[in-house]
Amino acid sequence: MSFWDTFRKNPVDKLKVLELQEEEIRLKNKIERARKEINKLEKEKKNRFQEGVGADLLKKKMLTYELKRLDMEVQLKVQGFMAMQKQLMLVSNLVVIKRFEKELKNTPFWDKITHIPPEQLEGALINVNLSGKAFENVLDSLNQVFEMQIADFQTAEDETEKQLLDTWSQIEAGTMDLEEGEETLSIERVLEKREI
């Protein structure tokens, strides 16, 4: 039985710190592998983009489809990466809660933590960072997160082909340098736009 099955079935007081710490290490390793894969794909996108500078229209069209495919792959990897980051935050916070279990049992929070449905507890704990906090700060953070209502929304746009052709044209016309053009492809730039 996996950690996640255990978490969904058992109350917090039955989770073991050792299992949580093992899951934390496993997630950190998976996150590092995903980060390396994303960086590799980003580098491949830059190389494909550079091939399009000065190429004929047919080659640019072919590269556009290749870049779209790579971009889709990067976005999927980033979504997986972000999901693993949330899981890591949850597990890290559960480790902190287990570390302060004795003290928390003397507060109203313990009843709240142990009686909240696992899905709601998971949703609350991925939105707070309890690591490295003293007991009083953990209580304050838990209080805030249980009082908050969180709404997630995502928007998606697809102007990839137009953006690529415009960028290549600007580079060829000399109004944009190659590094600036490559930066428009970066997943980091896409993530920055979503945060704004």
CSV table of C-alpha atoms in Angstrom, one decimal:
chain,number,residue,atom,x,y,z
A,1,MET,CA,0.0,0.0,0.0
A,2,SER,CA,1.4,3.4,-1.0
A,3,PHE,CA,1.8,6.3,1.3
A,4,TRP,CA,-1.1,8.2,-0.5
A,5,ASP,CA,-3.5,5.2,0.1
A,6,THR,CA,-2.5,5.2,3.7
A,7,PHE,CA,-3.0,9.0,4.0
A,8,ARG,CA,-6.5,8.8,2.4
A,9,LYS,CA,-7.7,6.0,4.7
A,10,ASN,CA,-6.1,6.8,8.1
A,11,PRO,CA,-6.3,9.8,10.4
A,12,VAL,CA,-3.2,11.8,10.9
A,13,ASP,CA,-2.5,10.3,14.3
A,14,LYS,CA,-1.9,6.8,12.6
A,15,LEU,CA,0.7,8.1,10.1
A,16,LYS,CA,4.3,7.3,11.0
A,17,VAL,CA,7.0,9.9,10.9
A,18,LEU,CA,9.5,7.4,9.2
A,19,GLU,CA,7.0,6.7,6.4
A,20,LEU,CA,6.5,10.5,5.9
A,21,GLN,CA,10.3,11.1,5.8
A,22,GLU,CA,10.8,8.3,3.3
A,23,GLU,CA,8.1,9.8,1.1
A,24,GLU,CA,9.7,13.2,1.4
A,25,ILE,CA,13.0,11.9,0.2
A,26,ARG,CA,11.3,10.0,-2.7
A,27,LEU,CA,9.5,13.1,-3.8
A,28,LYS,CA,12.6,15.3,-3.6
A,29,ASN,CA,14.4,12.8,-5.9
A,30,LYS,CA,11.5,12.7,-8.4
A,31,ILE,CA,11.3,16.5,-8.4
A,32,GLU,CA,15.0,16.8,-9.2
A,33,ARG,CA,14.7,14.3,-12.1
A,34,ALA,CA,11.7,16.2,-13.4
A,35,ARG,CA,13.6,19.5,-13.2
A,36,LYS,CA,16.5,18.0,-15.2
A,37,GLU,CA,14.1,16.7,-17.8
A,38,ILE,CA,12.4,20.1,-18.1
A,39,ASN,CA,15.8,21.8,-18.5
A,40,LYS,CA,16.8,19.3,-21.2
A,41,LEU,CA,13.6,20.0,-23.2
A,42,GLU,CA,14.1,23.7,-22.8
A,43,LYS,CA,17.6,23.4,-24.3
A,44,GLU,CA,16.2,21.3,-27.1
A,45,LYS,CA,13.6,24.0,-27.8
A,46,LYS,CA,16.3,26.7,-28.0
A,47,ASN,CA,18.3,24.5,-30.4
A,48,ARG,CA,15.2,24.0,-32.7
A,49,PHE,CA,14.5,27.7,-32.5
A,50,GLN,CA,18.0,28.6,-33.6
A,51,GLU,CA,17.6,26.3,-36.6
A,52,GLY,CA,14.7,28.5,-37.8
A,53,VAL,CA,16.7,31.7,-37.9
A,54,GLY,CA,17.4,32.3,-41.6
A,55,ALA,CA,15.6,29.1,-42.7
A,56,ASP,CA,13.1,28.9,-45.5
A,57,LEU,CA,9.4,29.1,-44.8
A,58,LEU,CA,8.9,25.3,-45.1
A,59,LYS,CA,11.6,24.6,-42.6
A,60,LYS,CA,10.1,27.2,-40.3
A,61,LYS,CA,6.7,25.6,-40.5
A,62,MET,CA,8.2,22.2,-39.7
A,63,LEU,CA,10.1,23.6,-36.8
A,64,THR,CA,7.0,25.4,-35.6
A,65,TYR,CA,5.2,22.0,-35.2
A,66,GLU,CA,8.3,20.5,-33.5
A,67,LEU,CA,8.5,23.5,-31.1
A,68,LYS,CA,4.8,23.2,-30.3
A,69,ARG,CA,5.2,19.5,-29.6
A,70,LEU,CA,8.2,20.3,-27.3
A,71,ASP,CA,6.3,23.1,-25.6
A,72,MET,CA,3.4,20.8,-24.9
A,73,GLU,CA,5.8,18.2,-23.5
A,74,VAL,CA,7.4,20.8,-21.3
A,75,GLN,CA,4.0,22.1,-20.1
A,76,LEU,CA,3.0,18.5,-19.1
A,77,LYS,CA,6.3,18.0,-17.3
A,78,VAL,CA,5.8,21.3,-15.5
A,79,GLN,CA,2.3,20.3,-14.4
A,80,GLY,CA,3.7,17.1,-13.0
A,81,PHE,CA,6.5,19.0,-11.4
A,82,MET,CA,4.1,21.4,-9.7
A,83,ALA,CA,1.9,18.5,-8.5
A,84,MET,CA,5.0,16.9,-7.0
A,85,GLN,CA,5.9,20.2,-5.3
A,86,LYS,CA,2.5,20.3,-3.8
A,87,GLN,CA,2.8,16.7,-2.6
A,88,LEU,CA,6.2,17.5,-1.1
A,89,MET,CA,4.7,20.5,0.7
A,90,LEU,CA,1.9,18.3,2.1
A,91,VAL,CA,4.3,15.6,3.3
A,92,SER,CA,6.8,18.1,4.8
A,93,ASN,CA,3.9,19.8,6.7
A,94,LEU,CA,2.7,16.4,7.9
A,95,VAL,CA,6.2,15.7,9.2
A,96,VAL,CA,6.0,19.0,11.2
A,97,ILE,CA,2.6,18.2,12.5
A,98,LYS,CA,3.8,14.7,13.6
A,99,ARG,CA,6.8,16.4,15.3
A,100,PHE,CA,4.4,18.6,17.3
A,101,GLU,CA,1.8,16.0,17.7
A,102,LYS,CA,2.1,15.8,21.5
A,103,GLU,CA,1.6,19.6,21.8
A,104,LEU,CA,-1.1,19.8,19.2
A,105,LYS,CA,-3.2,17.2,21.0
A,106,ASN,CA,-3.6,19.8,23.8
A,107,THR,CA,-5.1,22.3,21.4
A,108,PRO,CA,-8.4,22.5,19.5
A,109,PHE,CA,-6.4,22.1,16.2
A,110,TRP,CA,-5.8,18.4,16.8
A,111,ASP,CA,-9.5,17.7,16.8
A,112,LYS,CA,-9.8,19.8,13.6
A,113,ILE,CA,-6.9,18.1,11.9
A,114,THR,CA,-8.0,14.5,12.8
A,115,HIS,CA,-11.7,15.0,11.8
A,116,ILE,CA,-11.3,17.0,8.6
A,117,PRO,CA,-11.7,14.9,5.5
A,118,PRO,CA,-8.3,13.9,4.0
A,119,GLU,CA,-9.0,15.8,0.8
A,120,GLN,CA,-9.7,19.1,2.7
A,121,LEU,CA,-6.6,18.5,4.9
A,122,GLU,CA,-4.5,18.0,1.8
A,123,GLY,CA,-5.9,21.1,0.2
A,124,ALA,CA,-5.1,23.1,3.3
A,125,LEU,CA,-1.6,21.8,3.9
A,126,ILE,CA,-0.3,22.4,0.4
A,127,ASN,CA,-0.9,26.1,0.8
A,128,VAL,CA,1.2,26.6,3.9
A,129,ASN,CA,4.8,26.0,4.7
A,130,LEU,CA,5.3,24.8,8.3
A,131,SER,CA,8.9,23.7,8.0
A,132,GLY,CA,11.4,25.3,10.3
A,133,LYS,CA,8.7,27.1,12.4
A,134,ALA,CA,8.4,27.1,16.1
A,135,PHE,CA,5.2,25.6,17.7
A,136,GLU,CA,3.5,29.0,18.1
A,137,ASN,CA,4.1,29.8,14.5
A,138,VAL,CA,2.8,26.4,13.4
A,139,LEU,CA,-0.4,27.1,15.3
A,140,ASP,CA,-0.7,30.6,13.7
A,141,SER,CA,-0.1,29.1,10.2
A,142,LEU,CA,-2.6,26.3,10.7
A,143,ASN,CA,-5.2,28.8,12.0
A,144,GLN,CA,-4.8,31.0,8.9
A,145,VAL,CA,-4.9,28.1,6.5
A,146,PHE,CA,-8.0,26.5,8.0
A,147,GLU,CA,-9.8,29.9,7.8
A,148,MET,CA,-8.9,30.6,4.2
A,149,GLN,CA,-11.0,29.6,1.2
A,150,ILE,CA,-8.8,28.9,-1.8
A,151,ALA,CA,-9.9,29.2,-5.4
A,152,ASP,CA,-7.8,27.8,-8.2
A,153,PHE,CA,-8.1,28.8,-11.8
A,154,GLN,CA,-6.0,28.3,-14.8
A,155,THR,CA,-6.1,30.0,-18.2
A,156,ALA,CA,-4.6,28.7,-21.4
A,157,GLU,CA,-3.7,30.5,-24.6
A,158,ASP,CA,-2.3,29.2,-27.8
A,159,GLU,CA,-0.6,31.7,-30.0
A,160,THR,CA,2.6,29.6,-30.4
A,161,GLU,CA,2.8,29.6,-34.2
A,162,LYS,CA,2.2,33.3,-34.6
A,163,GLN,CA,4.6,34.1,-31.8
A,164,LEU,CA,7.4,31.9,-33.3
A,165,LEU,CA,7.0,33.3,-36.8
A,166,ASP,CA,6.9,36.9,-35.4
A,167,THR,CA,10.0,36.3,-33.3
A,168,TRP,CA,11.9,34.8,-36.2
A,169,SER,CA,10.9,37.7,-38.4
A,170,GLN,CA,12.1,40.2,-35.8
A,171,ILE,CA,15.5,38.4,-35.4
A,172,GLU,CA,16.0,38.3,-39.2
A,173,ALA,CA,15.1,42.0,-39.4
A,174,GLY,CA,17.6,42.8,-36.7
A,175,THR,CA,15.0,44.2,-34.3
A,176,MET,CA,15.6,41.4,-31.8
A,177,ASP,CA,18.7,39.5,-30.9
A,178,LEU,CA,18.8,35.7,-30.7
A,179,GLU,CA,19.0,35.4,-26.9
A,180,GLU,CA,15.9,37.6,-26.6
A,181,GLY,CA,14.1,35.4,-29.1
A,182,GLU,CA,15.1,32.3,-27.2
A,183,GLU,CA,13.9,33.8,-24.0
A,184,THR,CA,10.4,34.1,-25.4
A,185,LEU,CA,10.3,30.3,-25.6
A,186,SER,CA,11.3,29.7,-22.0
A,187,ILE,CA,8.8,28.0,-19.8
A,188,GLU,CA,10.0,30.3,-17.0
A,189,ARG,CA,8.6,33.2,-19.0
A,190,VAL,CA,5.3,31.5,-19.5
A,191,LEU,CA,5.1,30.8,-15.8
A,192,GLU,CA,5.9,34.4,-15.0
A,193,LYS,CA,3.1,35.6,-17.3
A,194,ARG,CA,0.7,33.3,-15.5
A,195,GLU,CA,1.7,34.7,-12.1
A,196,ILE,CA,1.1,38.3,-13.1
